[in-house]
Short mmCIF file of C-alpha atoms in Angstrom, two decimals:
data_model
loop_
_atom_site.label_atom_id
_atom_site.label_comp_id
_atom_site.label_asym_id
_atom_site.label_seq_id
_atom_site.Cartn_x
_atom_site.Cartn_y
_atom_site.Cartn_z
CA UNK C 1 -21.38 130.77 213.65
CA UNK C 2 -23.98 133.52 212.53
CA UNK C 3 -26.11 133.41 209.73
CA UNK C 4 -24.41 135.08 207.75
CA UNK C 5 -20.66 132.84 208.04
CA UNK C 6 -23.08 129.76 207.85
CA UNK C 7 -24.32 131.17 203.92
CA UNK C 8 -20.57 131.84 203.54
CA UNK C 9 -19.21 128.96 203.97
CA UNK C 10 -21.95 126.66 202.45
CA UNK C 11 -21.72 129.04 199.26
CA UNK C 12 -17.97 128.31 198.81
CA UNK C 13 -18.85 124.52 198.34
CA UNK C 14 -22.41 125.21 195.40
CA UNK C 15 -22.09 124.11 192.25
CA UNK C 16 -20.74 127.11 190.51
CA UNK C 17 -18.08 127.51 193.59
CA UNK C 18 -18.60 131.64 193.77
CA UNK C 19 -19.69 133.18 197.16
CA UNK C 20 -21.22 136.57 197.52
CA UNK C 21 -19.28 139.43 195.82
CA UNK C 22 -18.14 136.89 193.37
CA UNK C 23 -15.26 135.64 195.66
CA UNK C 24 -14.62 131.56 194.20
CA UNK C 25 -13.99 130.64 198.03
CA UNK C 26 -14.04 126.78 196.81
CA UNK C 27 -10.87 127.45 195.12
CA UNK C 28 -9.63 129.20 198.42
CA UNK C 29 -10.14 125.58 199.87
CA UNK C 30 -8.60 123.65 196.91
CA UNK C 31 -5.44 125.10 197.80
CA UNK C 32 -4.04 123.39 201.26
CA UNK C 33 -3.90 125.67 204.11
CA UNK C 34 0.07 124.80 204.23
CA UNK C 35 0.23 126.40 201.16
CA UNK C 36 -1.79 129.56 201.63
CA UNK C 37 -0.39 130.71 204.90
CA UNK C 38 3.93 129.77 203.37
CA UNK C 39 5.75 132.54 205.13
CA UNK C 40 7.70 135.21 202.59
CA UNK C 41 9.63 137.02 204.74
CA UNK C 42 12.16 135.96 207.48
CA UNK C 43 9.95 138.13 209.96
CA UNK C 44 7.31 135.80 209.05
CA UNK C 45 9.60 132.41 209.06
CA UNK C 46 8.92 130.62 212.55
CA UNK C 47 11.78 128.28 213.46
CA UNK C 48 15.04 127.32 212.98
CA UNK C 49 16.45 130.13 215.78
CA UNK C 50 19.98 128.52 215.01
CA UNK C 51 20.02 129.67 211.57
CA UNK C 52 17.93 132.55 210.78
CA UNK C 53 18.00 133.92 214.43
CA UNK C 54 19.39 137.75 215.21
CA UNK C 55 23.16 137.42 214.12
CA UNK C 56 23.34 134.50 213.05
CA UNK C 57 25.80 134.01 209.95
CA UNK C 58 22.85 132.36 207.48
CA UNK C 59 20.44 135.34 208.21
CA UNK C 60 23.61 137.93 207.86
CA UNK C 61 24.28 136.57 204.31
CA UNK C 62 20.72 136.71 203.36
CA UNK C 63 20.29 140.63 204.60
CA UNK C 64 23.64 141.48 202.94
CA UNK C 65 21.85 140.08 199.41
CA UNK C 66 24.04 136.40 199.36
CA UNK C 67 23.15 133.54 198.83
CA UNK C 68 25.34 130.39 199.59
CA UNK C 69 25.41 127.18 196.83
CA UNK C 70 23.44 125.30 200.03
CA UNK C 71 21.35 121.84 201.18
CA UNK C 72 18.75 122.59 203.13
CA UNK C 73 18.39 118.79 204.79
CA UNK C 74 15.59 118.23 207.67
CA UNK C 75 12.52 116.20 208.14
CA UNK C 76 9.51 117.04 206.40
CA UNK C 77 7.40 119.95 207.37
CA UNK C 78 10.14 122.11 208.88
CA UNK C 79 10.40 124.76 206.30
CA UNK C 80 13.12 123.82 203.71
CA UNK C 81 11.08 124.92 200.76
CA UNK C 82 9.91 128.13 202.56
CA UNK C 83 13.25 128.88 203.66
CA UNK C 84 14.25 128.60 199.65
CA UNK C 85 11.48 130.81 198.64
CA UNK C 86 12.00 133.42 201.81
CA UNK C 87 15.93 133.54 200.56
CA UNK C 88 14.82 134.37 196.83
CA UNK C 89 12.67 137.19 197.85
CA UNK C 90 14.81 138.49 200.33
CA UNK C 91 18.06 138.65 198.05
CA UNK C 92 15.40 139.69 195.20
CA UNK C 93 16.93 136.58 193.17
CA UNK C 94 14.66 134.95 190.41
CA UNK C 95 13.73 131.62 191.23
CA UNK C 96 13.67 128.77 189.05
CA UNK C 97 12.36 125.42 190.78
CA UNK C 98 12.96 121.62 189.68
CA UNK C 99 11.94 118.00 191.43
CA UNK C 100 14.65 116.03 191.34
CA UNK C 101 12.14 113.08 191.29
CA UNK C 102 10.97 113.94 187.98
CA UNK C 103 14.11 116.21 186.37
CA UNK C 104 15.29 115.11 183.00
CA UNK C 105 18.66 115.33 182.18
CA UNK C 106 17.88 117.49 179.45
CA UNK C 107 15.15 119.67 181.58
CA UNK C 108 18.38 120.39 184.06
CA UNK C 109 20.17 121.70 180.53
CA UNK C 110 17.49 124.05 180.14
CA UNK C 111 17.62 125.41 183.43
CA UNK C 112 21.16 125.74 183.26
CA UNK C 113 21.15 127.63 180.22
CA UNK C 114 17.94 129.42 181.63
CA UNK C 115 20.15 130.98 184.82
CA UNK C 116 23.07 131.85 182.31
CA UNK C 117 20.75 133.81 180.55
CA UNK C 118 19.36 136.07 183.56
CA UNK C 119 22.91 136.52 184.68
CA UNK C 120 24.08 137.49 181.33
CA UNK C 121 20.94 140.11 181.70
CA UNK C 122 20.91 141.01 184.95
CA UNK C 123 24.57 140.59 186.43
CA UNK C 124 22.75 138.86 189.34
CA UNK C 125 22.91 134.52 189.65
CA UNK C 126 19.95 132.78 190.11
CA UNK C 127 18.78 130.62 192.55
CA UNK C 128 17.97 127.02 191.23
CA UNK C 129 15.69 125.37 193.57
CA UNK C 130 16.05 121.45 193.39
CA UNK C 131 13.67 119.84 195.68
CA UNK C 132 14.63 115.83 197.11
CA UNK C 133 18.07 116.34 195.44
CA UNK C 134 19.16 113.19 196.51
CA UNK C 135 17.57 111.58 193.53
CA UNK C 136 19.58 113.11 191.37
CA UNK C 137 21.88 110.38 189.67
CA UNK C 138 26.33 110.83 188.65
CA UNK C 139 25.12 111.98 185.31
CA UNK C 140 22.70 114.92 186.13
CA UNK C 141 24.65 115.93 189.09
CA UNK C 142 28.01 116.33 186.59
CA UNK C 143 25.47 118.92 184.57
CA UNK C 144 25.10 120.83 187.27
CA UNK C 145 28.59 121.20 188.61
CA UNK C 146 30.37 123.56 185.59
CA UNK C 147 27.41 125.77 186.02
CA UNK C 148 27.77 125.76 189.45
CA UNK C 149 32.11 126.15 189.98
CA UNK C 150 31.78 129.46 187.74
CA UNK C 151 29.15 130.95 189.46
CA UNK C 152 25.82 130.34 186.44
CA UNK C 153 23.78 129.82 189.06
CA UNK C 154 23.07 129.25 192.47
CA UNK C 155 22.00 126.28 193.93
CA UNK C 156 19.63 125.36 196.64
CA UNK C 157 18.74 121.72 197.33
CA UNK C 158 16.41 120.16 199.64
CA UNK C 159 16.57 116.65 201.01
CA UNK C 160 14.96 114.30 203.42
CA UNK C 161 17.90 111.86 203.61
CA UNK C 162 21.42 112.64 205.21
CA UNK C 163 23.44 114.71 202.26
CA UNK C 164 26.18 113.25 203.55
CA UNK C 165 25.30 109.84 202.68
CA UNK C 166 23.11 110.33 199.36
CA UNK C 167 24.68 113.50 197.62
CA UNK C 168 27.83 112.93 195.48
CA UNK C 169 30.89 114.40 197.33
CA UNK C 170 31.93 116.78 194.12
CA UNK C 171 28.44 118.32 194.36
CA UNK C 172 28.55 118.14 198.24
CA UNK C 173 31.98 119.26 198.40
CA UNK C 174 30.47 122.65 196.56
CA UNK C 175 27.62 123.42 198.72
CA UNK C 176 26.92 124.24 202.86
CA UNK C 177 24.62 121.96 204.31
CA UNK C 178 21.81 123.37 206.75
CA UNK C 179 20.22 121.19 208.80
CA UNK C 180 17.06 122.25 209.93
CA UNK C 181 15.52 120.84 213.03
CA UNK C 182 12.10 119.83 214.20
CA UNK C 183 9.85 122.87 215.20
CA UNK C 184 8.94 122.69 218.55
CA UNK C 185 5.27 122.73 220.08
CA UNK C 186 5.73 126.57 220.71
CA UNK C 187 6.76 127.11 217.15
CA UNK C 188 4.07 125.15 215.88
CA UNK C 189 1.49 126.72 218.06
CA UNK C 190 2.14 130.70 216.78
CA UNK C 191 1.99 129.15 213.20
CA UNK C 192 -1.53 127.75 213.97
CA UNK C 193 -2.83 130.82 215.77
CA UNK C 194 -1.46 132.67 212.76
CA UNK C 195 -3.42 130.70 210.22
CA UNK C 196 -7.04 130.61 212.19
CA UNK C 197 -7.10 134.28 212.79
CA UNK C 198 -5.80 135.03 208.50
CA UNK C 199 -8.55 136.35 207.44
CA UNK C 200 -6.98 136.92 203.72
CA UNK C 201 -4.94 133.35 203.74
CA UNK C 202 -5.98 131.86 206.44
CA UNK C 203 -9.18 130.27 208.30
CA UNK C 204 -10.22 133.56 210.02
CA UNK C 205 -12.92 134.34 207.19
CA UNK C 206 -15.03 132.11 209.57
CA UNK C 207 -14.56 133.88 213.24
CA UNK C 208 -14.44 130.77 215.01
CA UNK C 209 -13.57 130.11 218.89
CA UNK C 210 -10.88 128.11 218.79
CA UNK C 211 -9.93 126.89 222.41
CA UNK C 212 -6.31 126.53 223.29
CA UNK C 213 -6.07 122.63 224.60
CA UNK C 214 -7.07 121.99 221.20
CA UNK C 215 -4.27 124.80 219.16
CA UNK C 216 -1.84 122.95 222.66
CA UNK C 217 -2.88 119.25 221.18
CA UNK C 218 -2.25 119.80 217.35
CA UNK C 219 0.90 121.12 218.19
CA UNK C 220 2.24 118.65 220.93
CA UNK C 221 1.19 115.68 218.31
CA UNK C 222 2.27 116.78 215.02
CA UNK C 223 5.89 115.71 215.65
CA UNK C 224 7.64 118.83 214.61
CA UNK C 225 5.42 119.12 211.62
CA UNK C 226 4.06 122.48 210.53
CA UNK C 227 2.68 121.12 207.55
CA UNK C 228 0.98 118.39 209.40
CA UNK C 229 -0.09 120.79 212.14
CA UNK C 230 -1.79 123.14 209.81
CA UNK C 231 -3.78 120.08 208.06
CA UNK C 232 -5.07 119.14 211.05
CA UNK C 233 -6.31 122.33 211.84
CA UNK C 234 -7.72 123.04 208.34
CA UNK C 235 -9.72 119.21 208.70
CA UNK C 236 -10.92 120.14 212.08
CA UNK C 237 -11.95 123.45 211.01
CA UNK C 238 -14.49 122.48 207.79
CA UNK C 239 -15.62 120.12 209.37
CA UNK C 240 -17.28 121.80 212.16
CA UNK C 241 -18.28 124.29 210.26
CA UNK C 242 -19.59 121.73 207.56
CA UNK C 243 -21.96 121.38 210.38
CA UNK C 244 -22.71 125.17 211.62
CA UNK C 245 -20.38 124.56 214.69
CA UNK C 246 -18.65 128.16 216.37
CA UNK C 247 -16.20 127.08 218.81
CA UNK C 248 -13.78 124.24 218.41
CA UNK C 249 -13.22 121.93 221.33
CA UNK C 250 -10.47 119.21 221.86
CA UNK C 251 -12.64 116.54 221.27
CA UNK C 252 -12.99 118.27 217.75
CA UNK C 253 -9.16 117.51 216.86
CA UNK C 254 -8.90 113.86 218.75
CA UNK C 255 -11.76 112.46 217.09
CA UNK C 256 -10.26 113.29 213.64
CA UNK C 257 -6.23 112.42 214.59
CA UNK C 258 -6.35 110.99 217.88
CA UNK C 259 -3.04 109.41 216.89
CA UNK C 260 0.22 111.58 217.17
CA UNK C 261 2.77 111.99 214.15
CA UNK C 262 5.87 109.04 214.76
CA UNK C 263 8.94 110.46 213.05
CA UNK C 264 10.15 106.83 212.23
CA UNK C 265 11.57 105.95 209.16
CA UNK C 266 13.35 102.56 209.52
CA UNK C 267 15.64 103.65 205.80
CA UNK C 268 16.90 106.89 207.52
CA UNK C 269 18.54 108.87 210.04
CA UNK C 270 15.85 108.01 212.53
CA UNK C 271 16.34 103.97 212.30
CA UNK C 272 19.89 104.96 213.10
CA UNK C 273 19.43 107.65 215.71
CA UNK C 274 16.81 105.75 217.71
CA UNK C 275 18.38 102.81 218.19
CA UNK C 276 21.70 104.47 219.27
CA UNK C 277 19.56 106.08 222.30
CA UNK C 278 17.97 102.91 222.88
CA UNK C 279 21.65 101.22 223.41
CA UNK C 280 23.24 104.20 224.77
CA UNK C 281 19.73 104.53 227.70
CA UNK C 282 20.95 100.42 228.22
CA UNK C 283 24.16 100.90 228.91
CA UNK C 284 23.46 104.20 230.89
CA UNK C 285 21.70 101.94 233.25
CA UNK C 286 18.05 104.09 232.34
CA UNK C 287 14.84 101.80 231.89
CA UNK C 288 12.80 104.48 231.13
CA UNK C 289 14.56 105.96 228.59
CA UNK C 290 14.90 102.37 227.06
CA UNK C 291 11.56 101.65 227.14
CA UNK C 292 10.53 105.21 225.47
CA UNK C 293 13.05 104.90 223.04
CA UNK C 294 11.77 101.02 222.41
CA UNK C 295 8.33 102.16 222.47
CA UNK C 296 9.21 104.60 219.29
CA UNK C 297 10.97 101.94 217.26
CA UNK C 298 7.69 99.46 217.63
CA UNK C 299 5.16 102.74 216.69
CA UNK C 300 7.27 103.69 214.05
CA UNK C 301 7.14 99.86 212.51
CA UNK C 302 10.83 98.66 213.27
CA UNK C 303 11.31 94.99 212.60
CA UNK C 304 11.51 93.29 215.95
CA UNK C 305 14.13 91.06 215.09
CA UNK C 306 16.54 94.11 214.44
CA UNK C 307 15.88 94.93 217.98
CA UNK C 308 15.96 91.81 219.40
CA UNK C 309 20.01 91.14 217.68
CA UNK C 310 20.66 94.70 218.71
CA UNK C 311 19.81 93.32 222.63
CA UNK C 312 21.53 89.86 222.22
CA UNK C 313 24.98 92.25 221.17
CA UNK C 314 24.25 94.50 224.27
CA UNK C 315 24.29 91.35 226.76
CA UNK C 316 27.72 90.67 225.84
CA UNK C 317 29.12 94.27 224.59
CA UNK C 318 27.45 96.16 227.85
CA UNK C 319 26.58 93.55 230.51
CA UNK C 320 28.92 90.61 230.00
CA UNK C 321 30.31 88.67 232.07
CA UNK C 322 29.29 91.04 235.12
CA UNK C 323 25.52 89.06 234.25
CA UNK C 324 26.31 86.53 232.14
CA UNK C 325 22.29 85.13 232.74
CA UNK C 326 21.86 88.70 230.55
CA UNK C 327 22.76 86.96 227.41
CA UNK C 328 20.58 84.13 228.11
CA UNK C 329 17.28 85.86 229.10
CA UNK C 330 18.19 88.48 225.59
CA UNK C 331 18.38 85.17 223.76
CA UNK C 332 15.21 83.28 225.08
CA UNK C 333 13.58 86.78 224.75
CA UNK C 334 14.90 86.75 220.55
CA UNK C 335 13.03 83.55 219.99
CA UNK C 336 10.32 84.14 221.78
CA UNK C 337 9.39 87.00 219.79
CA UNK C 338 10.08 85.38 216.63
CA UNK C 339 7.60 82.67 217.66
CA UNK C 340 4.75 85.04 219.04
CA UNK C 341 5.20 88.00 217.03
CA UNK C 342 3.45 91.41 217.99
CA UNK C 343 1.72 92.78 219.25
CA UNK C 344 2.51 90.57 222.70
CA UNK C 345 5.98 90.65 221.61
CA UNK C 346 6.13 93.96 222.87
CA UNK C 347 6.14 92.84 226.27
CA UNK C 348 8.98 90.38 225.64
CA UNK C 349 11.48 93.12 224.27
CA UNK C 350 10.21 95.36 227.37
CA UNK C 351 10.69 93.21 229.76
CA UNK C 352 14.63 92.14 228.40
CA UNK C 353 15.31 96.29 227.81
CA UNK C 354 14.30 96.47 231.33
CA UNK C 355 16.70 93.70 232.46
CA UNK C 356 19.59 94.48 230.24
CA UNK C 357 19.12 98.17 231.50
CA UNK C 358 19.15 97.56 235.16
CA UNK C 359 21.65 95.09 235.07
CA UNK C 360 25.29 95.65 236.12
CA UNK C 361 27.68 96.35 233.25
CA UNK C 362 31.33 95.16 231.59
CA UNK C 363 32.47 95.64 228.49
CA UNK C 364 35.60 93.12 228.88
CA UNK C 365 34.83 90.54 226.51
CA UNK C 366 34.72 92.88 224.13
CA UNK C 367 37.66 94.66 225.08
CA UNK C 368 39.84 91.19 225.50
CA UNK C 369 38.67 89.97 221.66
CA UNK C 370 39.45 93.24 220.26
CA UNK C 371 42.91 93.79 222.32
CA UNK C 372 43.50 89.95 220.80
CA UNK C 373 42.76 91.15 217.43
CA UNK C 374 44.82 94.01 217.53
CA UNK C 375 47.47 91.90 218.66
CA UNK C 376 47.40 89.81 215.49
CA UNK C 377 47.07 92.87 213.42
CA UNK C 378 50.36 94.01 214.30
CA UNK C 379 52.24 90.60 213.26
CA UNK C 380 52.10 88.87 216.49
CA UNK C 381 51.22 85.60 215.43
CA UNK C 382 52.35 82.81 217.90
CA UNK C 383 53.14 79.10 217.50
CA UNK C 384 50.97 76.77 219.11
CA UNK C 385 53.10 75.28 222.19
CA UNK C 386 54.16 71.62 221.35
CA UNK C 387 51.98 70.50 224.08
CA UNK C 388 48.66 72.21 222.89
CA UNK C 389 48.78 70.08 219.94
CA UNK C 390 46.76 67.91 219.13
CA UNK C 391 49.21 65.25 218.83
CA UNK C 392 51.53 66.92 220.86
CA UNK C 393 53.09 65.63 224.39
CA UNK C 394 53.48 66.73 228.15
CA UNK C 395 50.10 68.32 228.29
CA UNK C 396 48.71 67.77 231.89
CA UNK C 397 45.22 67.17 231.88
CA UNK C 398 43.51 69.74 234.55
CA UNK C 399 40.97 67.07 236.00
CA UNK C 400 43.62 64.71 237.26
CA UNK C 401 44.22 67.31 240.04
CA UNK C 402 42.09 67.75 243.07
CA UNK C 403 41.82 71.82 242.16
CA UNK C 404 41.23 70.62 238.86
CA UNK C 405 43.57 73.59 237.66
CA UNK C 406 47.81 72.73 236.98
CA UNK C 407 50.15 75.35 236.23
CA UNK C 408 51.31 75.12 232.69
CA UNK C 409 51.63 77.61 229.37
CA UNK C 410 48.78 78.08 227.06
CA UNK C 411 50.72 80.50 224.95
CA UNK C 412 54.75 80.56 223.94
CA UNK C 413 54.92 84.17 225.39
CA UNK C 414 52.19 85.49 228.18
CA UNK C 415 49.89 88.21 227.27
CA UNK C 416 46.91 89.85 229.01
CA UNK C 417 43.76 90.36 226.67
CA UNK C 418 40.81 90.20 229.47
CA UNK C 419 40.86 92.50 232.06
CA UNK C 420 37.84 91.85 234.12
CA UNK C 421 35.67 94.62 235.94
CA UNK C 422 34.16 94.97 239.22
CA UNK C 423 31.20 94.48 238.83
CA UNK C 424 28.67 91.80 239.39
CA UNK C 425 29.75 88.41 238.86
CA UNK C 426 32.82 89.37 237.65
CA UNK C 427 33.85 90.09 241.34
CA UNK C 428 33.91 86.38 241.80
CA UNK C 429 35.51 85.97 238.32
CA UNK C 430 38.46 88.46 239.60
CA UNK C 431 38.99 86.48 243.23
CA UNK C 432 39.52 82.94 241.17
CA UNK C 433 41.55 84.47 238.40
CA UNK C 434 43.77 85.75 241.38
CA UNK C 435 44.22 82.49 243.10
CA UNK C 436 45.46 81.34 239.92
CA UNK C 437 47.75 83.49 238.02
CA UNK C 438 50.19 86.27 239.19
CA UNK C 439 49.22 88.10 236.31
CA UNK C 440 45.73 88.33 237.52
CA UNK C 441 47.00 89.65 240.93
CA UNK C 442 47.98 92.79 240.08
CA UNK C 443 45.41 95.51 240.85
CA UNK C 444 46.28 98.26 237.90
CA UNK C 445 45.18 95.44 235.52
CA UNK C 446 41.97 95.55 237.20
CA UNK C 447 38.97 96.77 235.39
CA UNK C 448 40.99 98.48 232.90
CA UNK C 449 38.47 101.38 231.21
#
């Protein structure tokens, strides 16, 4: 950094907080980078290709001046309140925002009556901006929905959390939902190259050389993030220049977040998503993709007993009887865990997603106690045979016979519930089953699905 950027910079940080030319740079730096650099146009907007690219219907509407009652849901940082703000300039609608964290029922009146107002003024609806709208309770949804049927307003609401889960159905039943999607490590890194070489928003006021395994490592760890990604950037930035530094090295970025951004939340759509693609990688007979996928539920704080019930299910769902020694090892590997806790416990749950994984797979006790349910659901409910009583007579006992096995009727009218697989120990299952009922003998009611 010359002389001259060094003076710069330190004079945006005196005590009066104005630089040369009377420029109050400090206040430049009071407001987050995120912030300064927001994207107002959709030729600015990075992301979300499946929306707002070339053709596509969202984008159409927004060129042809509409604007859609919509949810915008997504994980933070992927440009739900930008996209709000880029559709109210574009359609040249006034934009009135709310928090739905901190929205009053009577504040939401006043907004209400607000938009009627520039309709009644303008002939054009505003956009009303609600940000987390899944706070919103019955009562301040219901103001919002008369407003909303006759065309008051517009709304626009943001959320975290699946709408489909935490927005009333009347409100949801009025709106399109957008999902937006992580932004991938490309994305993020022509937002960051964007914002370093800004000289009027941005961090290129200070002409730094930025190298590119450092603009490559922000991006590949903020987890979709642009927000995150562009905080990281503006920390790195100040503070090697805090220190007259001019080019910015790797080291710069992984001594200040050497950690990358988990996307875990164990109360949302992640808890639920990861652990389906750590049962599905199981029972696709993957260990690596069970261990990843087990890896991101223990960085992103899942409780290990969650995952050690979800693996005790999977031994008899998935693996069954074709290893029935799964079920044991997934239930010596439960308490064990319980009893040593983390951060060792992590090898325990490894080493039984590894074993469950790799092991060979039925799903016929589940099928058989599901087919047995079924057949009690439909009325089928059968009289226990006079001999299966417990005071009943003319039960044989099996033992008394050399094969330990006699032929007699353990239910008034036959019925086949387990249909065993081929796999495993269920082979040997199959060959004794066969030697002892006809039923069993007959190969189409072998490994049935």
């Amino acid at each position: 950094m010359s002389q001259e950027q060094q003076e710069l910079f330190e004079e945006s940080f005196d005590s009066t907080g104005k630089a040369s030319g009377g420029r109050d740079l400090r206040s430049v730096f009071e407001i987050p980078l995120p912030e300064r650099v927001r994207p107002t146009s959709l030729e600015e907007f990075v992301g979300q290709s499946h929306l707002l690219g070339e053709g596509k219907p969202l984008r159409r509407l927004l060129e042809a001046g509409q604007v859609p009652n919509s949810i915008l849901y997504g994980p933070p940082g992927t440009g739900k309140t930008t996209l709000v703000r880029v559709m109210a300039n574009v359609t040249k609608r006034k934009l009135l925002e709310i928090n739905a964290v901190t929205a009053k029922v009577s504040q939401l009146r006043e907004i209400v009556d607000l938009a009627k107002g520039i309709k009644r003024s303008t002939g054009h609806s505003a956009m009303v901006f609600i940000d987390e709208i899944y706070h919103f309770n019955k009562q301040q949804q219901n103001v919002l929905l008369p407003a909303v049927e006759r065309g008051d307003l517009i709304l626009v609401g943001t959320t975290t959390e699946n709408p489909y889960f935490e927005i009333n159905k009347t409100l949801l039943s009025r709106a399109i939902v957008f999902e937006l999607k992580p932004l991938t490590a490309e994305d993020l890194e022509r937002i960051l190259r964007r914002a370093i070489y800004d000289k009027k928003k941005g961090l290129g006021m200070f002409d730094l050389n930025v190298s590119d395994e450092l603009i490559s490592f922000i991006a590949q760890t903020a987890g979709g993030d642009a927000r995150q990604a562009l905080l990281r950037l503006e920390a790195v930035v100040l503070a090697s220049v805090a220190v007259g530094k001019e080019k910015i090295a790797l080291e710069d970025a992984r001594q200040l977040a050497p950690k990358s951004l988990q996307r875990y939340d164990r109360a949302a759509d992640q808890h639920y998503d990861v652990i389906s693609a750590f049962i599905k990688s199981m029972r696709g007979s993957d260990p690596d993709a069970a261990v990843y996928w087990l890896a991101r539920m223990l960085a992103g704080g899942e409780d290990v007993r969650f995952i050690a019930r979800r693996m005790l299910i999977f031994a008899s769902e998935d693996v069954g009887l074709a290893d029935p020694f799964a079920l044991v090892l997934a239930e010596a590997a439960a308490g064990a865990v319980d009893h040593v806790g983390l951060p060792e416990g992590r090898i325990i749950l490894s080493q039984c997603a590894i074993y469950l994984a790799c092991a060979e797979k039925s799903n016929s006790a589940y099928r058989a106690i599901d087919l047995a349910l079924e057949e009690l659901d439909k009325g089928n409910v059968q009289e226990v045979p006079l001999h299966l009583k417990s005071h009943g007579e003319g039960y044989v006992y099996p033992h008394d016979d050399p094969r330990h096995w006699v032929p007699q009727k353990y239910m008034n009218s036959s019925k086949r519930f387990y249909f065993p697989g081929n796999q495993g120990h269920e082979r040997i299952i199959v060959e004794r089953l066969q030697g002892l009922w006809k039923r069993f003998s007959q190969k189409d009611d072998v490994d049935r699905g």
